[in-house]
XYZ file of C-alpha atoms in Angstrom:
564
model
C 22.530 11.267 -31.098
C 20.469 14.359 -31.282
C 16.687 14.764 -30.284
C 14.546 16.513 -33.228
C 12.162 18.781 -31.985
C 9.306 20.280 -34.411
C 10.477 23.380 -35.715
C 9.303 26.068 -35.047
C 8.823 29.580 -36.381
C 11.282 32.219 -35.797
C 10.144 35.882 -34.467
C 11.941 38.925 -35.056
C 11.702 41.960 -33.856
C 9.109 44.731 -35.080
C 11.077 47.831 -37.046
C 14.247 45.772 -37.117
C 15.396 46.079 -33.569
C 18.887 44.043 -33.391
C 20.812 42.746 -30.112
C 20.998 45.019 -27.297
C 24.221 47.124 -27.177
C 27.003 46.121 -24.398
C 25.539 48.793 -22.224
C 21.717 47.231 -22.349
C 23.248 44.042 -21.468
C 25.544 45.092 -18.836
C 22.286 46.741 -16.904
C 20.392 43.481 -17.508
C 23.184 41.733 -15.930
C 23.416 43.828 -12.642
C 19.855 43.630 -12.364
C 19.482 39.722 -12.706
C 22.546 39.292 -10.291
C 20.898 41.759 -7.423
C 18.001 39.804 -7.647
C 19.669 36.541 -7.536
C 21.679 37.763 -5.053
C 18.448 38.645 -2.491
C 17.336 35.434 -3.435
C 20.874 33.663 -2.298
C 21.351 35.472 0.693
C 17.977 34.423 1.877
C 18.793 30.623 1.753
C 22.005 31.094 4.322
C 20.975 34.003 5.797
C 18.678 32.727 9.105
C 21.635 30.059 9.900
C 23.251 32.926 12.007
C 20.364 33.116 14.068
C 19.142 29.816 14.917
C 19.566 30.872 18.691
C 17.911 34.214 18.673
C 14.601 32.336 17.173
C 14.541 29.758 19.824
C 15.057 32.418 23.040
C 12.374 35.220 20.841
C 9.608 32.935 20.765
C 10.681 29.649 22.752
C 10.835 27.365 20.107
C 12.110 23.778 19.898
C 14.782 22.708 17.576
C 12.645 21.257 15.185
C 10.456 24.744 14.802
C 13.552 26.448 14.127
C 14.868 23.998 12.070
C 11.403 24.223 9.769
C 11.347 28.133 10.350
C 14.894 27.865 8.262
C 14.011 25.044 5.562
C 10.625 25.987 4.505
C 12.162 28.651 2.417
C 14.416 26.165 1.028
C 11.692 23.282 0.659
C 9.372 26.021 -1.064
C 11.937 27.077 -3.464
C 13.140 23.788 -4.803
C 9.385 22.198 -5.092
C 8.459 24.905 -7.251
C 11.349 25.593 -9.467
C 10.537 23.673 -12.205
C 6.917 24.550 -12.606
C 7.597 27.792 -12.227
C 10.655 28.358 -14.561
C 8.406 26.865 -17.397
C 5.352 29.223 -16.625
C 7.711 32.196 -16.889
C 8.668 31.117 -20.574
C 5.046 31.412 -21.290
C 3.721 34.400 -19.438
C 7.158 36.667 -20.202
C 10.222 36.877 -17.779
C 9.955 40.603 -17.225
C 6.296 40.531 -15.697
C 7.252 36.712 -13.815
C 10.469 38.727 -12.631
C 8.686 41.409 -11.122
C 6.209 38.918 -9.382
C 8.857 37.207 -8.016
C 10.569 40.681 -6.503
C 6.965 42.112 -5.698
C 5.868 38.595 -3.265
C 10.110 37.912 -1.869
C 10.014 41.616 -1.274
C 7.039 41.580 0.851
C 7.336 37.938 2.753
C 11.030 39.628 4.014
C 9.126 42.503 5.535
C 6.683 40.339 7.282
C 9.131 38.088 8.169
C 11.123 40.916 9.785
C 7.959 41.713 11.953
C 6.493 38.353 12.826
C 5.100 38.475 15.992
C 5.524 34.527 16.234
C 7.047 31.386 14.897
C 4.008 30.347 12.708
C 3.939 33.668 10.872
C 7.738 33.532 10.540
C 7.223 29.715 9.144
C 4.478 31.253 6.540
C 6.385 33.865 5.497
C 9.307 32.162 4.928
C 6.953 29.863 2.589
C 5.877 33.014 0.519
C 9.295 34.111 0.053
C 10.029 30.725 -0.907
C 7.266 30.942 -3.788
C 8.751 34.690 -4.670
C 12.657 32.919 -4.849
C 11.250 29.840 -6.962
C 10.025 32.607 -9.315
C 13.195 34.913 -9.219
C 15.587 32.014 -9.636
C 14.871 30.452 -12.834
C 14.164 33.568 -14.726
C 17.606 35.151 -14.113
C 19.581 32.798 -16.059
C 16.704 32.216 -18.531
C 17.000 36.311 -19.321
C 20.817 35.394 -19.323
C 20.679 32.756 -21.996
C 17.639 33.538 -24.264
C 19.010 37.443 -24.162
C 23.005 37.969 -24.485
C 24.743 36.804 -27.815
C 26.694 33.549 -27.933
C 29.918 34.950 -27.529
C 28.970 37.287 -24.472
C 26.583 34.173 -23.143
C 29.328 32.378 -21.293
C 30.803 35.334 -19.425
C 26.885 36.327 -18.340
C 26.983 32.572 -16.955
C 29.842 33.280 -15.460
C 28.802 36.380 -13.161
C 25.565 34.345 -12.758
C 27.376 31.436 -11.570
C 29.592 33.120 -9.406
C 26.671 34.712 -7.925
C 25.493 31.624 -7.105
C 28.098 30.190 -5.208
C 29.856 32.963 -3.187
C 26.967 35.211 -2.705
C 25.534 32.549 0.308
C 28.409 33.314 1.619
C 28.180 36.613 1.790
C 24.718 36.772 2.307
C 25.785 34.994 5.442
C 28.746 37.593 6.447
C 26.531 40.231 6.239
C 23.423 38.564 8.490
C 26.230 37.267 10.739
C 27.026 41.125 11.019
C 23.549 42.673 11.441
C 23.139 40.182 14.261
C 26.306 41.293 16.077
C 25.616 45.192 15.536
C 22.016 45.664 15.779
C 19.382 42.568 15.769
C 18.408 39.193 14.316
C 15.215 41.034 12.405
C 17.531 42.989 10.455
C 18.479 40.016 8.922
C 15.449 40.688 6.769
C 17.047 43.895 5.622
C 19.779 42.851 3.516
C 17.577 40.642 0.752
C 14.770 42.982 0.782
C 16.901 45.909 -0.160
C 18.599 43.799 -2.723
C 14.774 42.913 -4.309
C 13.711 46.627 -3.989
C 16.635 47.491 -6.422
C 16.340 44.971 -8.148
C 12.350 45.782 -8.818
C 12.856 49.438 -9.382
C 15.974 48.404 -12.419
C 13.707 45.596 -14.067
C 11.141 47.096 -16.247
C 13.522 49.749 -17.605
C 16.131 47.371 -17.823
C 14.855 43.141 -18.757
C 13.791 42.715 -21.835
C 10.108 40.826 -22.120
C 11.077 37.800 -23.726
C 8.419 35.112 -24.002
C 7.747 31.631 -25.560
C 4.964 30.996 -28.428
C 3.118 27.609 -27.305
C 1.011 25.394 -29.144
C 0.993 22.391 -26.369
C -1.285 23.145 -23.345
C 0.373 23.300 -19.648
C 1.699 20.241 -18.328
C -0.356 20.315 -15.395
C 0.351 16.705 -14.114
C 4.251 16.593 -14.848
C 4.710 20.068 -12.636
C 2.182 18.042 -9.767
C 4.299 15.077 -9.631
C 7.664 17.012 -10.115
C 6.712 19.518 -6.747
C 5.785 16.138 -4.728
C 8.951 14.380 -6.159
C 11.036 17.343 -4.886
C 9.019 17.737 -1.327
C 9.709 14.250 -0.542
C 13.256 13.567 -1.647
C 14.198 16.919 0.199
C 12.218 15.556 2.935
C 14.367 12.897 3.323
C 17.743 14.349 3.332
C 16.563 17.134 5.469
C 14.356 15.443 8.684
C 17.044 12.170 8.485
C 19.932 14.041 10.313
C 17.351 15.012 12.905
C 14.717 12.401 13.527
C 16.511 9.070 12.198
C 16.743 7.443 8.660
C 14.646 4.771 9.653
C 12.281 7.518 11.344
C 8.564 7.244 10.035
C 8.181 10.318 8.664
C 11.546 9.456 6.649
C 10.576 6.523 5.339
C 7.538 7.872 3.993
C 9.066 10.685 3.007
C 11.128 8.545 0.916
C 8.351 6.276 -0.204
C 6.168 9.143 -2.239
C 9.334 11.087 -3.681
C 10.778 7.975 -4.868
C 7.424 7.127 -6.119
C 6.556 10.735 -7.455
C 9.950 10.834 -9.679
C 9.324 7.670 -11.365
C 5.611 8.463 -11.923
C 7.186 11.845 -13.271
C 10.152 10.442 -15.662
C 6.948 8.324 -17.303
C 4.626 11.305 -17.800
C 7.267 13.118 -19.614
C 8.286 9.851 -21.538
C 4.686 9.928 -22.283
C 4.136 13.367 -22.769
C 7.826 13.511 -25.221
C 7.812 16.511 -26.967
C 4.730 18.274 -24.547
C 6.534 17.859 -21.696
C 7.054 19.835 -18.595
C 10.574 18.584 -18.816
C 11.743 16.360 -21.313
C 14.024 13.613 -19.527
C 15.192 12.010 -23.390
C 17.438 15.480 -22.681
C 19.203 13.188 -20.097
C 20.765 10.666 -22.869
C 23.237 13.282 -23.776
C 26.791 13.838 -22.208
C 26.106 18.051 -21.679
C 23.217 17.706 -19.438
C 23.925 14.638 -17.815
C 27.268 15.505 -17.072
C 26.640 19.006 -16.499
C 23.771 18.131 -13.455
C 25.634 15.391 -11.711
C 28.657 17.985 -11.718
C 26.617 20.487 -10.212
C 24.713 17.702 -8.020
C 28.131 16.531 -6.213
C 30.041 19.955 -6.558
C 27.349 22.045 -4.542
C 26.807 19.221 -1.980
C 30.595 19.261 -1.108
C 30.519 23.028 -0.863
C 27.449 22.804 1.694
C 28.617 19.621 3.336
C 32.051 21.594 3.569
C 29.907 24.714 5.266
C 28.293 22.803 7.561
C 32.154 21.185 9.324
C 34.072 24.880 8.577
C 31.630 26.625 11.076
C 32.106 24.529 14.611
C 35.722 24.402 13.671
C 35.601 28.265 13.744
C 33.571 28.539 16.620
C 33.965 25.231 18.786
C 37.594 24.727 18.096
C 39.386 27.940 17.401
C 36.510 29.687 19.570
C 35.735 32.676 17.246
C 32.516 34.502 17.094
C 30.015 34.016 14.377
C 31.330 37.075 12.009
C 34.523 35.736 12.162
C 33.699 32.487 11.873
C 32.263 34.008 8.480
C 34.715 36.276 7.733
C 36.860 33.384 7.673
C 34.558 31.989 4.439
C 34.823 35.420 2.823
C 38.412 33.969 0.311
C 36.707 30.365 -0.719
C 33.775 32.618 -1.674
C 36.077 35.027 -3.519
C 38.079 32.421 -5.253
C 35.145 30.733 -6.364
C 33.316 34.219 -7.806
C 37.108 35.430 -9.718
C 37.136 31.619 -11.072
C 33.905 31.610 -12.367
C 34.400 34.490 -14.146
C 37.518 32.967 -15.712
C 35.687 29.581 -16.476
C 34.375 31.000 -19.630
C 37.633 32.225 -21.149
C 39.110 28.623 -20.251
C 36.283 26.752 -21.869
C 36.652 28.613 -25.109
C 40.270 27.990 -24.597
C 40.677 24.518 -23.749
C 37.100 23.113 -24.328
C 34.075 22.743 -21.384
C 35.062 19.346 -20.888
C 39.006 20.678 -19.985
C 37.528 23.336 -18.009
C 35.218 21.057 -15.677
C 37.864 18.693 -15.468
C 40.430 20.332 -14.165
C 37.822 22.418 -12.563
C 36.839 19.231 -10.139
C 40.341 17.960 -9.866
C 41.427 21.118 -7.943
C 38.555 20.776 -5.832
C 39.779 17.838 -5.032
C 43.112 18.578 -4.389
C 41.696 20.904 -2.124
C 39.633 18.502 -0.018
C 42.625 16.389 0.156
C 44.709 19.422 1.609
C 42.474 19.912 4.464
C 41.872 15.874 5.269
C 45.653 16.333 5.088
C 46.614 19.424 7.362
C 43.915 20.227 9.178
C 44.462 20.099 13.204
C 44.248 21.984 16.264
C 46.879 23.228 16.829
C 47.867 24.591 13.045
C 44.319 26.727 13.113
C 43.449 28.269 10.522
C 46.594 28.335 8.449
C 45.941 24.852 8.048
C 42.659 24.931 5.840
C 43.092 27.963 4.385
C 45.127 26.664 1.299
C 42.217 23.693 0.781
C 39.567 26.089 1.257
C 41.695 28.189 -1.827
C 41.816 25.606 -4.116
C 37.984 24.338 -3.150
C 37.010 27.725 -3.963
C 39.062 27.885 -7.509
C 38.170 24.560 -8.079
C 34.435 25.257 -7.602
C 34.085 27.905 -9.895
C 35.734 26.451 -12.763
C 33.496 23.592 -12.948
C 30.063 25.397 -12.277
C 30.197 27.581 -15.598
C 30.547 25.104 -18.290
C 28.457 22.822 -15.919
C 25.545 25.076 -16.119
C 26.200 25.762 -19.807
C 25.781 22.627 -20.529
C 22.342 22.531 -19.061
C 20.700 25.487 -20.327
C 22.744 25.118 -23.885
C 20.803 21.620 -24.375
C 17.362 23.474 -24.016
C 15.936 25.391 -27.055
C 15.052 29.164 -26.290
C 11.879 28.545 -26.145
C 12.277 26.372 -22.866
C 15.494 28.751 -20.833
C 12.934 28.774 -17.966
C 12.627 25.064 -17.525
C 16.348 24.430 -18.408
C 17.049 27.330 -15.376
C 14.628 25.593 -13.450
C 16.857 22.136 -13.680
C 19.618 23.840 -12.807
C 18.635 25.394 -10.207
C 16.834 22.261 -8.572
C 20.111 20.280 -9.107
C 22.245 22.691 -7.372
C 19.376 22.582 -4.245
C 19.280 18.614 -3.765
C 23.037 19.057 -4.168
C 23.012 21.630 -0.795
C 20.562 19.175 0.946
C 22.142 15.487 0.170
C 25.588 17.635 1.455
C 24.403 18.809 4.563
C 22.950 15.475 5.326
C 26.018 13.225 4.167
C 28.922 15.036 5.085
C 27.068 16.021 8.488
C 26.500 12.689 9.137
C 30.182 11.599 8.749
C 31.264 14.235 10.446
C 29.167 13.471 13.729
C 29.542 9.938 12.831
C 33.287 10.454 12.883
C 33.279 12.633 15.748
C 31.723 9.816 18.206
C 33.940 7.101 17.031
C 36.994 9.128 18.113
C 36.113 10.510 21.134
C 34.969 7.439 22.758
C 38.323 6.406 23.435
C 39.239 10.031 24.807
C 36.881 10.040 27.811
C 38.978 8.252 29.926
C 38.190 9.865 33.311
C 35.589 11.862 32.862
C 32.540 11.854 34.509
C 30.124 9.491 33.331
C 27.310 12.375 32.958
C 29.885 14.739 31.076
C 31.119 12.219 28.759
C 27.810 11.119 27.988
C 27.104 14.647 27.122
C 30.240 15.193 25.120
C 29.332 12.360 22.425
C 26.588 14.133 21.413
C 28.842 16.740 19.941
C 31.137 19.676 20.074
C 29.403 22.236 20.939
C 27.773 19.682 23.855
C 31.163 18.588 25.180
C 31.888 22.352 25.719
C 28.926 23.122 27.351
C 28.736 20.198 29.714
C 32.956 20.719 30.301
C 32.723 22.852 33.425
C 30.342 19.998 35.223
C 33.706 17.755 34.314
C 35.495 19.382 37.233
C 39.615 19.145 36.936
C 38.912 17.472 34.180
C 37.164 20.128 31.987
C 40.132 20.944 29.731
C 40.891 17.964 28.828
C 37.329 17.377 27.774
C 37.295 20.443 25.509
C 40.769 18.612 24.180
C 39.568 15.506 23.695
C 36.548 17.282 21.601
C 38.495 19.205 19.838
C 41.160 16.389 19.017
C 37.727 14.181 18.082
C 36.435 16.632 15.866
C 39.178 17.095 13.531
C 39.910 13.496 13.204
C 36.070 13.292 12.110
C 36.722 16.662 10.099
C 39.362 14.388 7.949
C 37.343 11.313 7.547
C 34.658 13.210 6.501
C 37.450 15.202 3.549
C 38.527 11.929 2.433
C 35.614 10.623 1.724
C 34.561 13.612 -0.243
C 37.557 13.697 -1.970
C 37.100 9.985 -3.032
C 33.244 11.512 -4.396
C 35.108 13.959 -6.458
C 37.660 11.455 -7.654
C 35.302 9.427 -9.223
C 33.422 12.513 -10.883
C 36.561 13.527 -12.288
C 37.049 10.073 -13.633
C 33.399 10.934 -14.929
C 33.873 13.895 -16.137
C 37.241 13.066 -18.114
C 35.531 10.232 -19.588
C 31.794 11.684 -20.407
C 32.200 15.049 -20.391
C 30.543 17.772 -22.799
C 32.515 17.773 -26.148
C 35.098 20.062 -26.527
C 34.748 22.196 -29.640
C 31.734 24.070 -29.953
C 28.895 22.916 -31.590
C 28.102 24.200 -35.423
C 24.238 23.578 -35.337
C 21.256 22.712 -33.202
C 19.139 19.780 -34.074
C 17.228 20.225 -31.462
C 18.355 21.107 -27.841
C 21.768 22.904 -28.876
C 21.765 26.469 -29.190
C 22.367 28.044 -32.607
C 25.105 29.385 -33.560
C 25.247 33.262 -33.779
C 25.066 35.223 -36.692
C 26.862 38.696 -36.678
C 24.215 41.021 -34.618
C 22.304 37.969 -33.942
C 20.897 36.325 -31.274
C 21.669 32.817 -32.904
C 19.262 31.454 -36.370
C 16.437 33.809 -37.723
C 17.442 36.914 -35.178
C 15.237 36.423 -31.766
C 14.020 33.058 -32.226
C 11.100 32.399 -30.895
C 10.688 34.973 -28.681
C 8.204 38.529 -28.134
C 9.899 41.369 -27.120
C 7.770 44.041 -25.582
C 8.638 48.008 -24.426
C 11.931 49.245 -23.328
C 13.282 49.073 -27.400
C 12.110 45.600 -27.440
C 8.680 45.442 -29.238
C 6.759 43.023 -29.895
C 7.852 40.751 -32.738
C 5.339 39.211 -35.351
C 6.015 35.605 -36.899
C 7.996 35.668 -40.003
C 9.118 32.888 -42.239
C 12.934 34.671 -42.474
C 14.494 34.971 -45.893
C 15.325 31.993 -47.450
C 18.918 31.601 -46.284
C 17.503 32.041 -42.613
C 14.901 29.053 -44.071
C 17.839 26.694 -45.378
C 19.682 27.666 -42.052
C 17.203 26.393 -39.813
């Protein structure tokens, strides 16, 4: 069953401007995907330098650790909010906003002279990045043709899931060759571009609204998001049954059902309208995304001390060795498309997640000490290809249920989904990791020292530290780490491959139709007609300067009429 919406009149383009040619939207694409790319490397970036920050200002854990996720917290509290303002104010002009405030934040970032300026201006680029975000994929899908659309999604996509990790290659090799502050470099380079291609390149699309803002619904969706990332992000550290946890729980918990009632009460005026959810695209298509990018951060999180701790490689190679799960992921994605219009979306993300979970089980399978890095590298393969298969048609399922009118807010969802995915990964799989590490090493510390074995079940990187105070015994501390790590390592993989078993069972079963759909009703997108940008030309939309002037409402002919 389909949602009706209230229709709404189409715009076209003054003096009978058409579709912009395959050049126009190949320099729209490169300049969405550098600034999604400054905005990606951003998020990983800092990781590489948790222990420069501490030593440059003396700072506690728990300073750095908020000097790193107030970008992130920032980000994915005001995604939603601000993808829907950009469908009202114009994309080009909410672009260049975003790029203008990321752009500067990085520089003043780059020169903070402490950790509370660092901490602000990591907030401010988080504002900039909550702007960026959403408005590259809307110019993506309310811009390209249906039958380019899915390749566009692809690239974007792609983006999107390797470029953290090669944001984080090349922070992890500024810090080596020069210093931590040129960290900064890399994404405000990449926004500088990105600013100077926009207003020649995005066109100015923008929505036509009756309804007023909804003020309360993007209130209560910010707190929602605050307090559920909250959660997932002080539990690890402080305790789940912490204080600050619990309530952090409480009003997010509280704040998303307040929110899901607004917009049932609010219906076809909402901020977000969560009827959307009834249907197999988006549902499907967010819990995909949901699972898929928490596995791929939860997976981040165990590769990095198994680089470092274990196999005792620097921090560029320990990200170096990330480089072909990012590339498989980014050549898959691009392929996604061409499968889904092949085989169906519903094909695509299902074989998409069963690779990806083949590819867990490989590493739960062969991972150990002594095989290295030959032993993961054919599960991080088919993670990678597995990845990218499923995120395309996932995401196309989200912003396809959205009319035009709405790309930002359907963006927006997207984009927050793929966030609480990173956060509820890093916090699960990181907890069954240590949780797995302590439950095998306990019977491994057979002769040690009482004060090094004490250290040692705090973790890997402890047990190594505190191994020289183990006397004649240090080796076989690191051993027994090491040993203890993987077998937490493969608990940890089987668990997540269990995850992804049952969303493949999902996915099989409630998965996006299929064949195409042949009209609208209401959040489907329409289908193209030749030149077209889908029913009535550019529906809905004003196009303004760079060949895209401004349209003026018109009823259509009355085939376009009968059509929509």
């Amino acid at each position: 069953m389909r949602m009706q919406q209230p229709p709404r009149a189409a715009l076209v383009p003054d003096g009978g401007v058409g579709a912009p040619d395959p050049r126009q939207l190949r320099a729209i694409l490169i300049t969405v995907s550098i600034a999604l790319m400054a905005v990606i490397a951003s998020v990983s970036g800092l990781n590489v330098a948790q222990t420069h920050l501490a030593v440059e200002w003396g700072a506690s854990q728990t300073t750095v650790l908020w000097i790193i996720n107030a970008y992130t917290l920032a980000l994915a509290a005001l995604l939603l909010p601000l993808g829907a303002i950009g469908d009202r104010l114009g994309r080009r002009p909410m672009l260049i906003t975003g790029l203008v405030v990321f752009g500067a934040a990085g520089v003043v970032a780059g020169l903070a002279p402490s950790a509370a300026v660092m901490i602000g201006a990591r907030v401010a680029a988080g504002v900039g990045a909550a702007i960026i975000m959403p408005i590259t994929l809307a110019v993506i899908t309310s811009t390209f043709p249906e039958e380019e659309r899915g390749k566009a999604i692809g690239v974007w996509t792609g983006v999107a899931g390797g470029g953290g990790i090669l944001g984080m290659f090349l922070s992890a090799f500024l810090v080596d060759v020069a210093d931590w502050r040129w960290l900064f470099a890399l994404p405000v380079v990449l926004a500088a571009v990105a600013l100077a291609m926009t207003p020649k390149t995005v066109p100015d699309s923008r929505e036509r609204h009756t309804r007023t803002f909804d003020i309360v619904g993007a209130l209560l969706s910010a707190i929602a998001v605050i307090g559920l990332i909250l959660v997932l992000q002080e539990g690890p550290e402080r305790g789940w049954t912490a204080p600050v946890t619990l309530i952090s729980l409480a009003v997010g918990a509280t704040a998303a059902v307040a929110f899901a009632a607004w917009e049932l009460h609010r219906r076809d005026a909402a901020l977000l309208d969560v009827r959307l959810f009834r249907e197999r695209g988006p549902a499907v298509g967010s819990v995909t995304l949901l699972v898929v990018f928490g596995v791929q951060a939860g997976i981040a999180v165990v590769l990095f001390p198994f680089f470092q701790a274990v196999l005792g490689w620097s921090g560029l190679l320990a990200t170096a060795a990330m480089m072909p799960m990012a590339v498989m992921m980014m050549a898959a994605s691009g392929l996604a498309p061409r499968a889904a219009a092949r085989i169906g979306a519903r094909s695509t993300m299902t074989a998409g997640v069963a690779v990806a979970a083949l590819g867990l089980a490989l590493m739960a399978l062969f991972a150990s000490v002594e095989g290295g890095y030959p032993s993961i590298l054919a599960g991080m393969l088919a993670m990678g290809a597995g990845m990218g298969l499923s995120m395309t048609p996932s995401t196309e399922a989200i912003t396809g249920a959205l009319p035009r009118a709405e790309q930002g807010v359907a963006s927006a969802l997207n984009d927050v989904t793929r966030e609480f995915g990173t956060a509820l990964g890093v916090a699960m799989l990181g907890a069954l990791l240590a949780g797995g590490y302590r439950g095998a090493i306990d019977g491994r510390l057979d002769g040690i020292p009482a004060g090094a074995a004490e250290t040692a079940r705090a973790g890997i990187a402890n047990a190594i530290e505190a191994a020289p105070g183990a006397g004649g015994h240090a080796q076989d501390l690191i051993n027994a780490a090491q040993q203890s790590f993987v077998d937490g390592w493969r608990q940890a993989m089987w668990i997540g491959a269990a995850v992804m078993a049952a969303l493949l069972v999902h996915v099989a079963l409630r998965g996006p139709d299929n064949t195409a759909p042949v009209e609208t009703g209401g959040f489907g997108t329409a289908p193209v007609e030749a030149g077209g940008f889908g029913t009535g030309g550019f529906e809905d939309r004003d196009f303004e300067r760079g060949g895209f002037e401004t349209g003026a409402p018109n009823a259509g002919s009355a085939s376009d009429a009968a059509a929509r």
